[in-house]
Amino acid sequence: MKQFIMKYLNEYMTGFYLPTLRLTDILEIIIIAFLLYQIILWIKNTKAWMLLKGILVLGVFILGAAIFRMYTILWIAQNLLPVMATAAVIIFQPELRRALEKLGEKQFLTSVVPFDKKGRDNVRFSETTVDGIVEASFAMGAVKTGALIVVEQAIMLSEYEVTGIRLDCIVSPQVLLNIFEHNTPLHDGAIIIRGDRIVSATCYLPLSDNMGISKELGTRHRAAIGMSEVSDAMVIAVSEETGYVSVALGGQLVRNITPEYLRERLESIQNRRAETSKWKTLWKGRQKHEKGAD
């Protein structure tokens, strides 16, 4: 029996290569799989998904040309490859920019290294601001007054702030109701809230390109989703047709929410800012201590 097994191994297993698997190899496979999964999710939620389908169809066509040895088509494809690569970068430029912005939103570095500008530590809004936003949002919903409120977080929205009219006023229910009242100069567009202050009104927001958005949603909700896709801002939309209050965050829209839910979401980003500020304070304190020790 032993001789039979050895004979089988010699005949059929000769030249069979079994690679050595190390712990770093397993880790590398996990990282690559995770990155590919994230890229697929990102592409699927943008208009790049349709462009990718077109590229896949073109790839299948070139593969067919290779199988049937269509050398002229293969020569054309080979010479057009650098041009196609450059064209892909140009076509996907908005999506690539959004992907890099999303990567920059991750908080694993900002809690350790103070990348933010000086003076951004005290942007945490107060409970009065939370109360004012919640009260005004549902008061406008009750009378079906459309509104779009952008609550800025870590990413500064200066490029969208300049599209509107600059303001500098404390957030309060009365101010918000007055801004979005029909036939007032500031009611059209969005307002941007930074900390406890309204910094701009009548702002233009980017519209989402997501093809999966319900056709029931109008421009206001598409703008809310679009803003949450290109930044870490929390956007509150009040429907003029239904009076529903909705929240967009991270490219996801939650419709017809309750006051409790809105308060919970506002307090969650408020606490996140507080935690970030705490780590930054500790970092600055450590730097000061080290400087004093020198």
XYZ file of N, CA and C in Angstrom, residues 173-265:
279
model
N -35.047 79.282 16.451
C -36.237 78.921 15.666
C -36.819 80.089 14.901
N -36.834 81.284 15.528
C -37.419 82.456 14.884
C -36.643 82.856 13.623
N -35.316 82.811 13.718
C -34.492 83.181 12.560
C -34.688 82.189 11.422
N -34.681 80.897 11.737
C -34.851 79.872 10.713
C -36.217 79.976 10.048
N -37.257 80.186 10.840
C -38.611 80.327 10.280
C -38.699 81.555 9.381
N -38.057 82.621 9.781
C -38.111 83.847 8.994
C -37.334 83.704 7.676
N -36.204 82.991 7.716
C -35.404 82.817 6.500
C -36.174 82.049 5.440
N -36.829 80.955 5.841
C -37.481 80.079 4.877
C -38.954 80.428 4.626
N -39.420 81.520 5.191
C -40.793 81.955 4.928
C -40.950 82.302 3.446
N -42.087 81.928 2.871
C -42.338 82.197 1.456
C -42.237 83.691 1.148
N -41.727 83.990 -0.049
C -41.645 85.363 -0.571
C -40.698 86.260 0.234
N -39.748 85.643 0.954
C -38.714 86.443 1.611
C -37.430 86.327 0.777
N -36.529 87.306 0.866
C -35.340 87.305 -0.014
C -34.420 86.099 0.171
N -34.445 85.458 1.357
C -33.485 84.397 1.644
C -34.093 82.998 1.628
N -35.353 82.850 1.229
C -36.025 81.559 1.413
C -35.570 80.506 0.403
N -35.053 80.936 -0.748
C -34.686 79.981 -1.797
C -33.253 79.503 -1.593
N -33.021 78.206 -1.687
C -31.685 77.647 -1.499
C -31.492 77.108 -0.098
N -30.241 76.857 0.244
C -29.914 76.239 1.537
C -29.195 77.236 2.436
N -29.257 76.966 3.736
C -28.443 77.726 4.688
C -27.357 76.799 5.226
N -26.230 77.381 5.618
C -25.126 76.624 6.191
C -24.923 77.075 7.629
N -24.918 76.092 8.532
C -24.714 76.364 9.962
C -23.325 75.873 10.350
N -22.544 76.774 10.924
C -21.214 76.430 11.428
C -21.176 76.758 12.920
N -21.065 75.692 13.717
C -21.119 75.906 15.158
C -22.508 76.368 15.571
N -22.572 77.506 16.269
C -23.851 78.054 16.722
C -24.351 79.178 15.820
N -23.766 79.355 14.638
C -24.107 80.491 13.811
C -24.481 80.078 12.393
N -25.396 80.829 11.818
C -25.729 80.694 10.398
C -24.756 81.584 9.641
N -23.975 80.987 8.735
C -22.918 81.751 8.059
C -23.291 82.131 6.631
N -24.304 81.460 6.051
C -24.675 81.782 4.680
C -26.078 81.265 4.383
N -26.789 81.959 3.486
C -28.142 81.546 3.070
C -28.232 81.633 1.549
N -29.285 81.048 1.014
C -29.533 80.944 -0.438
C -28.369 80.259 -1.164
N -27.759 79.265 -0.526
C -26.607 78.583 -1.114
C -27.050 77.529 -2.126
N -26.241 77.340 -3.148
C -26.466 76.288 -4.139
C -25.705 75.034 -3.719
N -26.391 73.895 -3.730
C -25.776 72.631 -3.343
C -25.668 71.716 -4.562
N -24.670 70.827 -4.574
C -24.540 69.896 -5.704
C -25.640 68.841 -5.681
N -26.195 68.530 -6.840
C -27.231 67.501 -6.934
C -26.590 66.121 -7.038
N -27.213 65.150 -6.418
C -26.701 63.790 -6.462
C -26.899 63.173 -7.845
N -25.916 62.362 -8.253
C -25.997 61.635 -9.523
C -26.484 60.201 -9.331
N -26.845 59.864 -8.100
C -27.275 58.495 -7.795
C -28.563 58.163 -8.544
N -28.499 57.143 -9.412
C -29.656 56.764 -10.220
C -30.698 55.985 -9.415
N -30.319 55.563 -8.193
C -31.241 54.784 -7.383
C -32.175 55.630 -6.528
N -32.061 56.950 -6.605
C -32.928 57.824 -5.801
C -34.355 57.746 -6.316
N -35.307 57.687 -5.399
C -36.713 57.583 -5.764
C -37.160 58.784 -6.605
N -38.001 58.510 -7.593
C -38.521 59.566 -8.467
C -39.482 60.490 -7.716
N -39.923 60.056 -6.547
C -40.817 60.897 -5.751
C -40.093 62.126 -5.193
N -38.776 62.010 -5.059
C -38.000 63.080 -4.447
C -37.672 64.157 -5.463
N -37.775 65.394 -5.019
C -37.516 66.525 -5.896
C -36.092 67.037 -5.773
N -35.894 68.240 -6.289
C -34.558 68.838 -6.317
C -34.019 69.085 -4.922
N -34.881 69.464 -3.987
C -34.422 69.758 -2.626
C -33.787 68.525 -1.985
N -34.449 67.379 -2.090
C -33.917 66.160 -1.478
C -32.699 65.645 -2.244
N -32.692 65.810 -3.560
C -31.525 65.388 -4.340
C -30.312 66.253 -3.982
N -30.552 67.529 -3.713
C -29.462 68.409 -3.288
C -28.965 68.020 -1.896
N -29.887 67.622 -1.025
C -29.489 67.193 0.322
C -28.593 65.958 0.256
N -28.985 64.989 -0.568
C -28.177 63.776 -0.728
C -26.837 64.106 -1.376
N -26.875 64.963 -2.402
C -25.648 65.339 -3.093
C -24.650 66.008 -2.161
N -25.141 66.876 -1.286
C -24.249 67.554 -0.341
C -23.639 66.572 0.644
N -24.436 65.600 1.074
C -23.929 64.608 2.022
C -22.965 63.629 1.363
N -23.005 63.540 0.027
C -22.079 62.666 -0.700
C -20.695 63.298 -0.830
N -20.640 64.610 -1.001
C -19.355 65.273 -1.239
C -18.739 65.854 0.033
N -19.410 65.706 1.170
C -18.882 66.217 2.429
C -19.404 65.363 3.574
N -18.942 65.671 4.785
C -19.433 64.952 5.961
C -20.575 65.711 6.646
N -21.111 66.720 5.958
C -22.178 67.542 6.544
C -23.463 66.745 6.718
N -24.234 67.152 7.711
C -25.569 66.598 7.919
C -26.564 67.602 7.348
N -27.434 67.133 6.454
C -28.353 68.021 5.743
C -29.793 67.659 6.116
N -30.540 68.673 6.522
C -31.943 68.499 6.897
C -32.809 69.112 5.808
N -33.740 68.320 5.282
C -34.635 68.785 4.223
C -36.077 68.699 4.702
N -36.810 69.784 4.531
C -38.238 69.817 4.861
C -39.009 69.903 3.554
N -39.892 68.930 3.329
C -40.627 68.866 2.065
C -41.748 69.895 2.028
N -41.836 70.587 0.897
C -42.898 71.570 0.709
C -44.204 70.893 0.314
N -44.131 69.674 -0.217
C -45.327 68.954 -0.665
C -45.970 68.148 0.465
N -45.141 67.432 1.243
C -45.681 66.548 2.280
C -45.483 67.075 3.692
N -44.539 67.977 3.883
C -44.225 68.458 5.220
C -43.303 67.528 5.987
N -42.844 66.433 5.340
C -41.957 65.485 6.004
C -40.580 66.113 6.219
N -39.975 65.772 7.348
C -38.598 66.185 7.638
C -37.694 64.990 7.378
N -36.630 65.210 6.607
C -35.703 64.136 6.247
C -34.277 64.555 6.580
N -33.417 63.559 6.766
C -32.011 63.806 7.089
C -31.132 63.035 6.118
N -30.137 63.734 5.541
C -29.161 63.099 4.649
C -27.794 63.159 5.309
N -27.127 62.006 5.353
C -25.803 61.917 5.959
C -25.049 60.765 5.294
N -23.865 61.058 4.792
C -23.073 60.015 4.149
C -23.698 59.451 2.891
N -24.470 60.264 2.180
C -25.103 59.810 0.946
C -26.383 59.026 1.157
N -26.827 58.878 2.409
C -28.050 58.141 2.718
C -29.121 59.106 3.227
N -30.352 58.931 2.740
C -31.465 59.797 3.141
C -32.462 59.003 3.968
N -32.802 59.539 5.142
C -33.841 58.949 5.998
C -35.016 59.907 5.982
N -36.167 59.444 5.503
C -37.335 60.305 5.308
C -38.338 60.180 6.453
N -39.130 61.241 6.577
C -40.248 61.278 7.523
C -39.805 60.880 8.926
N -38.823 61.596 9.443
C -38.273 61.286 10.763
C -39.080 61.983 11.850
N -38.809 61.608 13.090
C -39.469 62.210 14.247
C -38.543 63.249 14.873
N -39.084 64.133 15.712
C -38.205 65.096 16.408
C -37.146 64.402 17.257
N -37.508 63.277 17.857
C -36.554 62.536 18.687
C -35.384 62.021 17.847
N -35.696 61.531 16.657
C -34.642 61.008 15.779
C -33.709 62.132 15.341
N -34.277 63.276 14.956
C -33.453 64.402 14.523
C -32.555 64.881 15.662
N -33.108 64.962 16.861
C -32.309 65.381 18.019
C -31.169 64.383 18.275
N -31.485 63.100 18.144
C -30.475 62.070 18.362
C -29.333 62.179 17.354
N -29.672 62.425 16.071
C -28.641 62.555 15.049
C -27.771 63.799 15.277
